[in-house]
Amino acid sequence: MSDPINPHDICPRPQRLPPLSTAPLSNPLYLSSVYRCESPDQADAVLTGQVIDGFHTGYGYSRDGHPNGDLLAEKCRQLHGSQRAIVAASGMGALAIALLSQCQTGDHVVLSNRLYGRSFGLFVQEAGRLGIRSSVVDTNDLAATAAAFNARTKLLLVETISNPLLRVADLTALAEIAHRHDVQLFVDNTFASPVVCRPIEWGADLVHESLTKIMNGHSDVVLGLLCGSEQNWSRVADVASIWGLTAGPFDCWLAARGISTLHLRAQRAGDNALVVAEFLQSQPGIDAVHYPGLTTHPDHALARRQFGRHFGSMVTFTLSGGRAAAVRFIQGCVEIPFCPSLGEAGTTLSHPESTSHRGMTADQRADLGIFGGTIRLSVGTESAEFIVQALSGGLSVQ
Ligand SMILES: *Cc1c(COP(=O)(O)O)cnc(C)c1O
């Protein structure tokens, strides 16, 4: 036995974990905000960011990087088949990294008219304050998209599957138009996930996922992902750290765990979504059912070519009776929570008019095909029979 230590000196000691002769199967969580260096030479090497086999040789300060963030980014990089990947504190953080690393004052971006609302906030309103201009076009109209480029255009931003009408972007054609004008194609793949589509394979230069949604899949984390190439990555690490957009270790640890079952969740939810869409199509009191896996969807042929067998887990439909019908449906659908997010393990529903698209005028919404009776389902991993039964509860009170 050694002499007891003075209690005043115990708090920072011991600084070393017990030696392990066996490795933990589950990934350790490294909450430390800062790391100890052996010497000034090591500090130099760590802070220059030496990388071996895709991993940093050491960590200094966790805003610049930590093992749980790198592990998650590496999993996502492999899922997308990209050269580089970074995890951000939210999907919006990852989109901000893209904007701030690829554009500067005087530049111009072309945006799909069906983007996520906050993406317009970032790329129109906030980018505008920095002197970066934008044009909003219907990117399913390839001629209109090509006509929107000018000599300062840096990015074309589209969503693989749009919200809430689930229009599909023709990535090959958009990449071809963008590259002809020396513009990078930037794809928000949140509604697809890499199980349905890997945009890099279709010519995208940058890919975004809100890891908050299908990727993590358990509604307990807000995180984002940006994937890109060596060529467009030079400013990414600095932008992320200097603007304070990087993610914390615990969220990364949770998301790495969530992603372990992504393939099972996405396949099951996708199979269920087709059953649900076909069921809704057979029901009275519904004006329209939107699902890229249905032959009636305007982008079905494109979806078949680009996605193969899976068409995602989102299904949108419009009840004939307007907002009053939507209110009755939501109250009758007791097993399906009304949550304005998506991609959970269980089925949820949203009402675009009162949530994601409430900032628009009724005319703007009508142009996109969104009405008071429009309901967006995020189909989950329960049995298809359970989900159909739950939806029947909402339809029976119409
Ligand atoms: C949710 C979402 C985002 C933003 O992601 P957060 O993680 O909420 O910041 C961006 N794009 C799409 C399509 C989304 O659904």
mmCIF file of C-alpha atoms and ligand atoms in Angstrom:
data_model
loop_
_atom_site.group_PDB
_atom_site.id
_atom_site.type_symbol
_atom_site.label_atom_id
_atom_site.label_comp_id
_atom_site.label_asym_id
_atom_site.label_seq_id
_atom_site.Cartn_x
_atom_site.Cartn_y
_atom_site.Cartn_z
ATOM 1 C CA MET A 1 0.000 0.000 0.000
ATOM 2 C CA SER A 2 1.322 3.473 -0.834
ATOM 3 C CA ASP A 3 0.738 6.456 1.437
ATOM 4 C CA PRO A 4 -2.728 8.028 1.113
ATOM 5 C CA ILE A 5 -2.874 11.075 -1.169
ATOM 6 C CA ASN A 6 -3.833 14.501 0.192
ATOM 7 C CA PRO A 7 -7.585 14.844 -0.622
ATOM 8 C CA HIS A 8 -6.936 18.328 -2.047
ATOM 9 C CA ASP A 9 -4.774 16.782 -4.768
ATOM 10 C CA ILE A 10 -7.026 13.894 -5.818
ATOM 11 C CA CYS A 11 -9.382 15.653 -8.242
ATOM 12 C CA PRO A 12 -7.243 15.542 -11.395
ATOM 13 C CA ARG A 13 -5.760 12.089 -10.635
ATOM 14 C CA PRO A 14 -5.416 9.375 -11.801
ATOM 15 C CA GLN A 15 -5.170 10.589 -15.407
ATOM 16 C CA ARG A 16 -4.631 7.131 -16.862
ATOM 17 C CA LEU A 17 -7.241 4.444 -17.460
ATOM 18 C CA PRO A 18 -6.415 0.907 -16.300
ATOM 19 C CA PRO A 19 -4.511 -0.972 -19.042
ATOM 20 C CA LEU A 20 -6.811 -3.168 -21.167
ATOM 21 C CA SER A 21 -5.757 -6.583 -22.485
ATOM 22 C CA THR A 22 -9.119 -6.950 -24.261
ATOM 23 C CA ALA A 23 -10.776 -4.354 -26.508
ATOM 24 C CA PRO A 24 -14.354 -3.155 -25.829
ATOM 25 C CA LEU A 25 -16.739 -4.264 -28.578
ATOM 26 C CA SER A 26 -18.934 -1.171 -28.229
ATOM 27 C CA ASN A 27 -17.151 2.072 -29.118
ATOM 28 C CA PRO A 28 -15.875 4.073 -26.150
ATOM 29 C CA LEU A 29 -17.261 7.592 -25.735
ATOM 30 C CA TYR A 30 -14.541 10.269 -25.543
ATOM 31 C CA LEU A 31 -16.161 13.241 -23.830
ATOM 32 C CA SER A 32 -12.874 15.019 -23.170
ATOM 33 C CA SER A 33 -12.866 18.575 -24.527
ATOM 34 C CA VAL A 34 -9.052 18.609 -24.594
ATOM 35 C CA TYR A 35 -6.195 16.105 -24.917
ATOM 36 C CA ARG A 36 -2.763 15.894 -23.248
ATOM 37 C CA CYS A 37 0.344 16.285 -25.375
ATOM 38 C CA GLU A 38 3.664 14.586 -24.617
ATOM 39 C CA SER A 39 5.829 17.374 -26.010
ATOM 40 C CA PRO A 40 5.817 20.575 -28.077
ATOM 41 C CA ASP A 41 6.800 18.464 -31.116
ATOM 42 C CA GLN A 42 3.751 16.269 -30.639
ATOM 43 C CA ALA A 43 1.557 19.343 -30.086
ATOM 44 C CA ASP A 44 2.885 20.749 -33.395
ATOM 45 C CA ALA A 45 2.089 17.519 -35.246
ATOM 46 C CA VAL A 46 -1.396 17.243 -33.732
ATOM 47 C CA LEU A 47 -2.301 20.866 -34.420
ATOM 48 C CA THR A 48 -1.053 20.670 -38.039
ATOM 49 C CA GLY A 49 -3.617 17.899 -38.406
ATOM 50 C CA GLN A 50 -1.411 15.013 -39.564
ATOM 51 C CA VAL A 51 -3.625 12.256 -40.992
ATOM 52 C CA ILE A 52 -2.661 8.598 -41.443
ATOM 53 C CA ASP A 53 -5.101 6.154 -43.130
ATOM 54 C CA GLY A 54 -7.884 8.729 -42.956
ATOM 55 C CA PHE A 55 -7.552 9.194 -39.196
ATOM 56 C CA HIS A 56 -5.848 11.987 -37.279
ATOM 57 C CA THR A 57 -2.711 10.908 -35.463
ATOM 58 C CA GLY A 58 -3.861 12.691 -32.364
ATOM 59 C CA TYR A 59 -6.440 15.080 -30.991
ATOM 60 C CA GLY A 60 -5.872 18.452 -29.326
ATOM 61 C CA TYR A 61 -9.109 20.336 -28.783
ATOM 62 C CA SER A 62 -12.457 18.676 -29.467
ATOM 63 C CA ARG A 63 -13.982 21.559 -31.482
ATOM 64 C CA ASP A 64 -11.282 20.698 -34.053
ATOM 65 C CA GLY A 65 -11.983 16.957 -33.918
ATOM 66 C CA HIS A 66 -12.518 13.996 -31.604
ATOM 67 C CA PRO A 67 -12.574 10.191 -32.025
ATOM 68 C CA ASN A 68 -16.381 9.838 -31.912
ATOM 69 C CA GLY A 69 -16.825 12.512 -34.613
ATOM 70 C CA ASP A 70 -14.157 10.976 -36.839
ATOM 71 C CA LEU A 71 -15.601 7.490 -36.434
ATOM 72 C CA LEU A 72 -19.077 8.701 -37.420
ATOM 73 C CA ALA A 73 -17.746 10.742 -40.354
ATOM 74 C CA GLU A 74 -15.763 7.726 -41.584
ATOM 75 C CA LYS A 75 -18.853 5.446 -41.442
ATOM 76 C CA CYS A 76 -20.829 8.036 -43.417
ATOM 77 C CA ARG A 77 -17.983 8.588 -45.892
ATOM 78 C CA GLN A 78 -17.948 4.856 -46.643
ATOM 79 C CA LEU A 79 -21.755 4.740 -46.947
ATOM 80 C CA HIS A 80 -21.647 7.508 -49.562
ATOM 81 C CA GLY A 81 -18.431 6.446 -51.267
ATOM 82 C CA SER A 82 -17.045 9.990 -51.034
ATOM 83 C CA GLN A 83 -13.426 11.040 -50.594
ATOM 84 C CA ARG A 84 -14.080 13.277 -47.571
ATOM 85 C CA ALA A 85 -16.806 13.687 -44.928
ATOM 86 C CA ILE A 86 -17.403 15.913 -41.905
ATOM 87 C CA VAL A 87 -20.072 15.783 -39.207
ATOM 88 C CA ALA A 88 -21.679 19.063 -38.056
ATOM 89 C CA ALA A 89 -23.737 20.023 -35.003
ATOM 90 C CA SER A 90 -26.932 19.932 -37.136
ATOM 91 C CA GLY A 91 -28.026 19.488 -40.716
ATOM 92 C CA MET A 92 -28.151 23.286 -40.985
ATOM 93 C CA GLY A 93 -24.576 23.396 -39.628
ATOM 94 C CA ALA A 94 -23.437 21.063 -42.432
ATOM 95 C CA LEU A 95 -25.238 23.200 -45.043
ATOM 96 C CA ALA A 96 -23.588 26.314 -43.556
ATOM 97 C CA ILE A 97 -20.167 24.633 -43.844
ATOM 98 C CA ALA A 98 -20.887 24.024 -47.539
ATOM 99 C CA LEU A 99 -21.995 27.622 -48.145
ATOM 100 C CA LEU A 100 -19.079 29.180 -46.254
ATOM 101 C CA SER A 101 -16.399 26.847 -47.647
ATOM 102 C CA GLN A 102 -17.481 26.970 -51.327
ATOM 103 C CA CYS A 103 -18.766 30.537 -51.806
ATOM 104 C CA GLN A 104 -17.690 34.087 -51.162
ATOM 105 C CA THR A 105 -19.093 37.583 -51.625
ATOM 106 C CA GLY A 106 -20.108 38.170 -55.252
ATOM 107 C CA ASP A 107 -20.798 34.486 -55.933
ATOM 108 C CA HIS A 108 -24.163 33.069 -56.965
ATOM 109 C CA VAL A 109 -26.056 29.856 -56.162
ATOM 110 C CA VAL A 110 -28.954 28.166 -57.988
ATOM 111 C CA LEU A 111 -31.565 26.568 -55.712
ATOM 112 C CA SER A 112 -34.395 24.140 -56.309
ATOM 113 C CA ASN A 113 -37.807 25.707 -55.595
ATOM 114 C CA ARG A 114 -38.662 22.647 -53.427
ATOM 115 C CA LEU A 115 -35.888 22.945 -50.802
ATOM 116 C CA TYR A 116 -36.345 22.523 -47.050
ATOM 117 C CA GLY A 117 -37.566 25.877 -45.650
ATOM 118 C CA ARG A 118 -34.497 26.591 -43.507
ATOM 119 C CA SER A 119 -32.267 25.894 -46.544
ATOM 120 C CA PHE A 120 -33.909 28.886 -48.241
ATOM 121 C CA GLY A 121 -33.289 30.827 -45.013
ATOM 122 C CA LEU A 122 -29.588 30.014 -45.244
ATOM 123 C CA PHE A 123 -28.974 30.223 -49.001
ATOM 124 C CA VAL A 124 -31.276 33.189 -49.759
ATOM 125 C CA GLN A 125 -31.574 35.301 -46.600
ATOM 126 C CA GLU A 126 -28.283 34.673 -44.749
ATOM 127 C CA ALA A 127 -26.158 34.219 -47.898
ATOM 128 C CA GLY A 128 -27.739 37.432 -49.229
ATOM 129 C CA ARG A 129 -26.484 39.340 -46.170
ATOM 130 C CA LEU A 130 -22.963 38.143 -47.081
ATOM 131 C CA GLY A 131 -23.360 39.367 -50.686
ATOM 132 C CA ILE A 132 -23.926 35.892 -52.166
ATOM 133 C CA ARG A 133 -26.848 35.997 -54.600
ATOM 134 C CA SER A 134 -29.289 33.201 -55.409
ATOM 135 C CA SER A 135 -31.823 32.157 -58.063
ATOM 136 C CA VAL A 136 -34.692 29.800 -57.279
ATOM 137 C CA VAL A 137 -35.889 27.561 -60.131
ATOM 138 C CA ASP A 138 -37.896 24.410 -60.774
ATOM 139 C CA THR A 139 -34.950 21.992 -61.052
ATOM 140 C CA ASN A 140 -37.224 19.330 -62.587
ATOM 141 C CA ASP A 141 -37.228 21.755 -65.581
ATOM 142 C CA LEU A 142 -33.710 21.175 -66.956
ATOM 143 C CA ALA A 143 -33.832 24.047 -69.465
ATOM 144 C CA ALA A 144 -34.897 26.552 -66.769
ATOM 145 C CA THR A 145 -32.092 25.253 -64.530
ATOM 146 C CA ALA A 146 -29.430 25.684 -67.221
ATOM 147 C CA ALA A 147 -30.735 29.213 -67.955
ATOM 148 C CA ALA A 148 -30.314 30.240 -64.296
ATOM 149 C CA PHE A 149 -26.498 29.913 -64.258
ATOM 150 C CA ASN A 150 -24.193 32.918 -64.640
ATOM 151 C CA ALA A 151 -20.416 33.382 -64.620
ATOM 152 C CA ARG A 152 -20.347 33.621 -60.797
ATOM 153 C CA THR A 153 -22.517 30.544 -60.086
ATOM 154 C CA LYS A 154 -20.727 28.160 -57.715
ATOM 155 C CA LEU A 155 -23.407 25.698 -56.520
ATOM 156 C CA LEU A 156 -26.596 24.057 -57.752
ATOM 157 C CA LEU A 157 -28.524 22.796 -54.686
ATOM 158 C CA VAL A 158 -31.293 20.196 -55.036
ATOM 159 C CA GLU A 159 -32.894 17.528 -52.839
ATOM 160 C CA THR A 160 -32.832 13.907 -54.081
ATOM 161 C CA ILE A 161 -36.458 13.483 -52.924
ATOM 162 C CA SER A 162 -38.302 16.726 -52.154
ATOM 163 C CA ASN A 163 -40.583 17.586 -49.250
ATOM 164 C CA PRO A 164 -43.509 16.937 -49.146
ATOM 165 C CA LEU A 165 -44.515 15.896 -52.687
ATOM 166 C CA LEU A 166 -41.512 13.607 -53.090
ATOM 167 C CA ARG A 167 -40.430 14.864 -56.520
ATOM 168 C CA VAL A 168 -37.186 13.200 -57.620
ATOM 169 C CA ALA A 169 -34.157 15.147 -58.900
ATOM 170 C CA ASP A 170 -32.547 13.794 -62.089
ATOM 171 C CA LEU A 171 -29.015 13.820 -60.682
ATOM 172 C CA THR A 172 -27.204 12.634 -63.845
ATOM 173 C CA ALA A 173 -28.812 15.327 -65.973
ATOM 174 C CA LEU A 174 -28.313 18.042 -63.330
ATOM 175 C CA ALA A 175 -24.642 17.056 -62.842
ATOM 176 C CA GLU A 176 -24.108 17.248 -66.592
ATOM 177 C CA ILE A 177 -25.656 20.742 -66.843
ATOM 178 C CA ALA A 178 -23.798 21.961 -63.740
ATOM 179 C CA HIS A 179 -20.405 20.647 -64.825
ATOM 180 C CA ARG A 180 -20.817 22.143 -68.295
ATOM 181 C CA HIS A 181 -21.051 25.549 -66.531
ATOM 182 C CA ASP A 182 -18.225 24.785 -64.068
ATOM 183 C CA VAL A 183 -20.751 24.627 -61.208
ATOM 184 C CA GLN A 184 -20.760 22.021 -58.415
ATOM 185 C CA LEU A 185 -23.864 19.872 -57.927
ATOM 186 C CA PHE A 186 -24.777 19.871 -54.216
ATOM 187 C CA VAL A 187 -27.396 17.269 -53.214
ATOM 188 C CA ASP A 188 -29.401 17.196 -49.974
ATOM 189 C CA ASN A 189 -30.060 13.448 -49.638
ATOM 190 C CA THR A 190 -31.954 13.573 -46.313
ATOM 191 C CA PHE A 191 -35.262 12.092 -47.613
ATOM 192 C CA ALA A 192 -33.466 9.262 -49.450
ATOM 193 C CA SER A 193 -30.535 8.158 -47.213
ATOM 194 C CA PRO A 194 -27.640 6.270 -48.808
ATOM 195 C CA VAL A 195 -29.744 3.073 -48.761
ATOM 196 C CA VAL A 196 -31.976 4.546 -51.488
ATOM 197 C CA CYS A 197 -29.455 6.767 -53.312
ATOM 198 C CA ARG A 198 -25.758 7.636 -53.222
ATOM 199 C CA PRO A 199 -25.637 10.924 -55.153
ATOM 200 C CA ILE A 200 -21.818 10.804 -55.673
ATOM 201 C CA GLU A 201 -22.394 7.784 -57.968
ATOM 202 C CA TRP A 202 -24.684 9.953 -60.111
ATOM 203 C CA GLY A 203 -22.233 12.845 -60.423
ATOM 204 C CA ALA A 204 -22.834 14.985 -57.294
ATOM 205 C CA ASP A 205 -19.836 16.960 -55.997
ATOM 206 C CA LEU A 206 -21.176 17.589 -52.472
ATOM 207 C CA VAL A 207 -23.773 15.640 -50.493
ATOM 208 C CA HIS A 208 -25.683 16.655 -47.365
ATOM 209 C CA GLU A 209 -27.649 14.487 -44.934
ATOM 210 C CA SER A 210 -29.494 15.689 -41.852
ATOM 211 C CA LEU A 211 -28.299 12.822 -39.627
ATOM 212 C CA THR A 212 -31.152 13.853 -37.303
ATOM 213 C CA LYS A 213 -33.607 12.059 -39.582
ATOM 214 C CA ILE A 214 -33.358 8.605 -41.222
ATOM 215 C CA MET A 215 -29.609 8.167 -40.634
ATOM 216 C CA ASN A 216 -29.751 8.248 -36.812
ATOM 217 C CA GLY A 217 -33.378 7.151 -36.810
ATOM 218 C CA HIS A 218 -34.118 7.305 -33.088
ATOM 219 C CA SER A 219 -35.160 10.959 -32.515
ATOM 220 C CA ASP A 220 -32.487 11.549 -29.881
ATOM 221 C CA VAL A 221 -29.859 13.536 -31.785
ATOM 222 C CA VAL A 222 -29.550 16.660 -33.982
ATOM 223 C CA LEU A 223 -26.558 16.311 -36.347
ATOM 224 C CA GLY A 224 -25.578 16.890 -39.974
ATOM 225 C CA LEU A 225 -23.188 15.456 -42.548
ATOM 226 C CA LEU A 226 -21.327 16.957 -45.489
ATOM 227 C CA CYS A 227 -19.525 14.713 -48.011
ATOM 228 C CA GLY A 228 -17.215 15.954 -50.762
ATOM 229 C CA SER A 229 -13.941 15.437 -52.587
ATOM 230 C CA GLU A 230 -10.293 16.339 -51.944
ATOM 231 C CA GLN A 231 -10.748 19.077 -54.516
ATOM 232 C CA ASN A 232 -13.528 21.000 -52.721
ATOM 233 C CA TRP A 233 -12.341 20.272 -49.170
ATOM 234 C CA SER A 234 -9.517 22.790 -48.633
ATOM 235 C CA ARG A 235 -11.566 25.250 -46.523
ATOM 236 C CA VAL A 236 -13.925 22.789 -44.828
ATOM 237 C CA ALA A 237 -12.061 22.006 -41.569
ATOM 238 C CA ASP A 238 -11.234 25.696 -40.911
ATOM 239 C CA VAL A 239 -14.785 26.867 -41.667
ATOM 240 C CA ALA A 240 -16.280 24.205 -39.388
ATOM 241 C CA SER A 241 -14.004 24.999 -36.452
ATOM 242 C CA ILE A 242 -13.834 28.809 -36.808
ATOM 243 C CA TRP A 243 -17.603 29.288 -37.199
ATOM 244 C CA GLY A 244 -18.129 26.747 -34.392
ATOM 245 C CA LEU A 245 -20.224 24.321 -36.430
ATOM 246 C CA THR A 246 -18.707 21.014 -35.283
ATOM 247 C CA ALA A 247 -20.555 18.327 -33.299
ATOM 248 C CA GLY A 248 -20.145 17.037 -29.737
ATOM 249 C CA PRO A 249 -18.923 13.511 -28.903
ATOM 250 C CA PHE A 250 -22.072 12.138 -27.246
ATOM 251 C CA ASP A 251 -24.330 12.967 -30.202
ATOM 252 C CA CYS A 252 -21.784 11.364 -32.557
ATOM 253 C CA TRP A 253 -21.646 8.268 -30.363
ATOM 254 C CA LEU A 254 -25.452 7.940 -30.437
ATOM 255 C CA ALA A 255 -25.633 8.490 -34.204
ATOM 256 C CA ALA A 256 -22.907 5.891 -34.889
ATOM 257 C CA ARG A 257 -25.060 3.442 -32.940
ATOM 258 C CA GLY A 258 -28.219 4.472 -34.824
ATOM 259 C CA ILE A 259 -26.509 4.053 -38.201
ATOM 260 C CA SER A 260 -25.622 0.422 -37.351
ATOM 261 C CA THR A 261 -29.240 -0.496 -38.146
ATOM 262 C CA LEU A 262 -29.813 2.000 -40.985
ATOM 263 C CA HIS A 263 -29.965 -0.692 -43.687
ATOM 264 C CA LEU A 264 -32.573 -2.749 -41.806
ATOM 265 C CA ARG A 265 -34.721 0.265 -40.863
ATOM 266 C CA ALA A 266 -34.601 1.829 -44.322
ATOM 267 C CA GLN A 267 -35.432 -1.406 -46.156
ATOM 268 C CA ARG A 268 -38.297 -2.313 -43.851
ATOM 269 C CA ALA A 269 -39.705 1.224 -43.862
ATOM 270 C CA GLY A 270 -39.391 1.391 -47.673
ATOM 271 C CA ASP A 271 -41.256 -1.915 -48.104
ATOM 272 C CA ASN A 272 -43.959 -0.663 -45.721
ATOM 273 C CA ALA A 273 -44.202 2.679 -47.541
ATOM 274 C CA LEU A 274 -45.143 0.986 -50.827
ATOM 275 C CA VAL A 275 -47.845 -1.063 -49.051
ATOM 276 C CA VAL A 276 -49.161 2.104 -47.360
ATOM 277 C CA ALA A 277 -49.160 4.117 -50.609
ATOM 278 C CA GLU A 278 -51.084 1.381 -52.448
ATOM 279 C CA PHE A 279 -53.540 1.116 -49.545
ATOM 280 C CA LEU A 280 -54.175 4.879 -49.548
ATOM 281 C CA GLN A 281 -54.707 4.834 -53.330
ATOM 282 C CA SER A 282 -57.566 2.365 -52.830
ATOM 283 C CA GLN A 283 -59.368 4.521 -50.229
ATOM 284 C CA PRO A 284 -62.233 6.995 -50.805
ATOM 285 C CA GLY A 285 -61.964 10.631 -49.630
ATOM 286 C CA ILE A 286 -58.363 11.060 -50.861
ATOM 287 C CA ASP A 287 -57.556 13.395 -53.780
ATOM 288 C CA ALA A 288 -53.944 12.416 -54.382
ATOM 289 C CA VAL A 289 -51.292 9.964 -53.126
ATOM 290 C CA HIS A 290 -47.640 10.872 -53.745
ATOM 291 C CA TYR A 291 -44.980 8.142 -53.608
ATOM 292 C CA PRO A 292 -42.155 7.698 -56.147
ATOM 293 C CA GLY A 293 -42.731 3.927 -56.070
ATOM 294 C CA LEU A 294 -46.251 4.333 -57.520
ATOM 295 C CA THR A 295 -46.565 4.196 -61.320
ATOM 296 C CA THR A 296 -48.836 7.288 -61.060
ATOM 297 C CA HIS A 297 -45.986 9.434 -59.647
ATOM 298 C CA PRO A 298 -44.616 11.910 -62.257
ATOM 299 C CA ASP A 299 -41.002 10.820 -61.550
ATOM 300 C CA HIS A 300 -41.621 7.067 -61.252
ATOM 301 C CA ALA A 301 -39.486 6.075 -64.268
ATOM 302 C CA LEU A 302 -36.631 8.296 -63.079
ATOM 303 C CA ALA A 303 -36.937 6.904 -59.523
ATOM 304 C CA ARG A 304 -36.786 3.346 -60.867
ATOM 305 C CA ARG A 305 -33.613 4.143 -62.817
ATOM 306 C CA GLN A 306 -31.898 6.106 -60.031
ATOM 307 C CA PHE A 307 -33.053 4.197 -56.918
ATOM 308 C CA GLY A 308 -33.686 0.625 -58.082
ATOM 309 C CA ARG A 309 -35.939 -1.331 -55.744
ATOM 310 C CA HIS A 310 -36.410 1.155 -52.875
ATOM 311 C CA PHE A 311 -38.222 4.472 -53.091
ATOM 312 C CA GLY A 312 -37.845 5.765 -49.535
ATOM 313 C CA SER A 313 -40.099 5.817 -46.499
ATOM 314 C CA MET A 314 -42.037 9.062 -47.062
ATOM 315 C CA VAL A 315 -45.629 8.985 -48.383
ATOM 316 C CA THR A 316 -47.768 12.110 -48.821
ATOM 317 C CA PHE A 317 -51.502 12.289 -49.519
ATOM 318 C CA THR A 318 -54.227 14.917 -49.657
ATOM 319 C CA LEU A 319 -57.600 14.376 -48.007
ATOM 320 C CA SER A 320 -60.523 15.754 -50.028
ATOM 321 C CA GLY A 321 -62.043 17.612 -47.060
ATOM 322 C CA GLY A 322 -59.283 20.231 -46.566
ATOM 323 C CA ARG A 323 -57.835 21.281 -43.211
ATOM 324 C CA ALA A 324 -60.912 20.132 -41.250
ATOM 325 C CA ALA A 325 -60.441 16.636 -42.685
ATOM 326 C CA ALA A 326 -56.748 16.711 -41.714
ATOM 327 C CA VAL A 327 -57.668 17.677 -38.140
ATOM 328 C CA ARG A 328 -60.176 14.766 -37.942
ATOM 329 C CA PHE A 329 -57.623 12.378 -39.472
ATOM 330 C CA ILE A 330 -54.882 13.333 -36.990
ATOM 331 C CA GLN A 331 -57.278 12.899 -34.060
ATOM 332 C CA GLY A 332 -58.542 9.541 -35.362
ATOM 333 C CA CYS A 333 -55.060 8.214 -36.049
ATOM 334 C CA VAL A 334 -54.256 7.656 -32.364
ATOM 335 C CA GLU A 335 -51.347 5.225 -32.917
ATOM 336 C CA ILE A 336 -49.380 7.624 -35.178
ATOM 337 C CA PRO A 337 -47.889 10.688 -33.460
ATOM 338 C CA PHE A 338 -48.081 14.082 -35.203
ATOM 339 C CA CYS A 339 -44.409 15.176 -35.169
ATOM 340 C CA PRO A 340 -42.945 17.709 -37.606
ATOM 341 C CA SER A 341 -39.825 15.620 -38.281
ATOM 342 C CA LEU A 342 -39.171 12.305 -40.030
ATOM 343 C CA GLY A 343 -37.124 9.142 -40.213
ATOM 344 C CA GLU A 344 -37.937 7.678 -36.777
ATOM 345 C CA ALA A 345 -38.040 3.909 -36.159
ATOM 346 C CA GLY A 346 -41.817 4.248 -35.699
ATOM 347 C CA THR A 347 -44.329 5.820 -38.095
ATOM 348 C CA THR A 348 -45.038 9.534 -37.578
ATOM 349 C CA LEU A 349 -47.098 12.052 -39.532
ATOM 350 C CA SER A 350 -46.875 15.737 -40.259
ATOM 351 C CA HIS A 351 -49.180 18.420 -41.627
ATOM 352 C CA PRO A 352 -47.101 20.641 -43.976
ATOM 353 C CA GLU A 353 -49.595 23.557 -44.046
ATOM 354 C CA SER A 354 -49.279 24.140 -40.266
ATOM 355 C CA THR A 355 -45.583 23.129 -39.873
ATOM 356 C CA SER A 356 -42.863 22.944 -42.564
ATOM 357 C CA HIS A 357 -44.670 25.167 -45.100
ATOM 358 C CA ARG A 358 -46.493 27.596 -42.794
ATOM 359 C CA GLY A 359 -44.222 30.477 -43.894
ATOM 360 C CA MET A 360 -45.641 30.379 -47.445
ATOM 361 C CA THR A 361 -48.851 31.944 -48.750
ATOM 362 C CA ALA A 362 -51.746 29.627 -49.645
ATOM 363 C CA ASP A 363 -51.075 30.343 -53.341
ATOM 364 C CA GLN A 364 -47.395 29.419 -53.045
ATOM 365 C CA ARG A 365 -48.379 26.194 -51.311
ATOM 366 C CA ALA A 366 -51.021 25.411 -53.931
ATOM 367 C CA ASP A 367 -48.373 25.858 -56.672
ATOM 368 C CA LEU A 368 -46.322 23.129 -54.975
ATOM 369 C CA GLY A 369 -49.415 20.907 -54.519
ATOM 370 C CA ILE A 370 -49.769 21.423 -50.736
ATOM 371 C CA PHE A 371 -53.274 21.978 -49.357
ATOM 372 C CA GLY A 372 -54.997 22.042 -45.958
ATOM 373 C CA GLY A 373 -55.805 18.333 -46.319
ATOM 374 C CA THR A 374 -52.232 17.307 -47.148
ATOM 375 C CA ILE A 375 -50.658 14.822 -44.706
ATOM 376 C CA ARG A 376 -47.047 13.671 -44.881
ATOM 377 C CA LEU A 377 -46.292 10.226 -43.449
ATOM 378 C CA SER A 378 -42.859 9.104 -42.344
ATOM 379 C CA VAL A 379 -43.424 5.360 -42.516
ATOM 380 C CA GLY A 380 -41.619 3.336 -39.855
ATOM 381 C CA THR A 381 -40.509 -0.216 -39.153
ATOM 382 C CA GLU A 382 -43.663 -1.627 -37.520
ATOM 383 C CA SER A 383 -45.592 -4.354 -39.364
ATOM 384 C CA ALA A 384 -47.391 -3.045 -42.455
ATOM 385 C CA GLU A 385 -50.680 -4.386 -40.994
ATOM 386 C CA PHE A 386 -50.251 -2.246 -37.860
ATOM 387 C CA ILE A 387 -49.634 0.919 -39.895
ATOM 388 C CA VAL A 388 -52.562 0.288 -42.261
ATOM 389 C CA GLN A 389 -54.813 -0.392 -39.254
ATOM 390 C CA ALA A 390 -53.670 2.854 -37.590
ATOM 391 C CA LEU A 391 -54.321 4.863 -40.790
ATOM 392 C CA SER A 392 -57.759 3.267 -41.093
ATOM 393 C CA GLY A 393 -58.557 4.816 -37.707
ATOM 394 C CA GLY A 394 -57.992 8.276 -39.212
ATOM 395 C CA LEU A 395 -59.850 7.501 -42.449
ATOM 396 C CA SER A 396 -62.888 6.065 -40.652
ATOM 397 C CA VAL A 397 -63.707 9.469 -39.086
ATOM 398 C CA GLN A 398 -63.811 11.337 -42.437
HETATM 399 C C1 LIG B 1 -34.228 18.453 -41.355
HETATM 400 C C2 LIG B 1 -33.664 18.824 -42.666
HETATM 401 C C3 LIG B 1 -32.568 19.692 -42.786
HETATM 402 C C4 LIG B 1 -31.931 20.358 -41.584
HETATM 403 O O1 LIG B 1 -31.376 19.427 -40.712
HETATM 404 P P1 LIG B 1 -31.302 19.671 -39.115
HETATM 405 O O2 LIG B 1 -30.602 18.435 -38.641
HETATM 406 O O3 LIG B 1 -32.704 19.793 -38.621
HETATM 407 O O4 LIG B 1 -30.519 20.916 -38.900
HETATM 408 C C5 LIG B 1 -32.083 19.976 -44.053
HETATM 409 N N1 LIG B 1 -32.642 19.444 -45.153
HETATM 410 C C6 LIG B 1 -33.701 18.602 -45.085
HETATM 411 C C7 LIG B 1 -34.272 18.044 -46.330
HETATM 412 C C8 LIG B 1 -34.252 18.264 -43.850
HETATM 413 O O5 LIG B 1 -35.308 17.448 -43.779
#
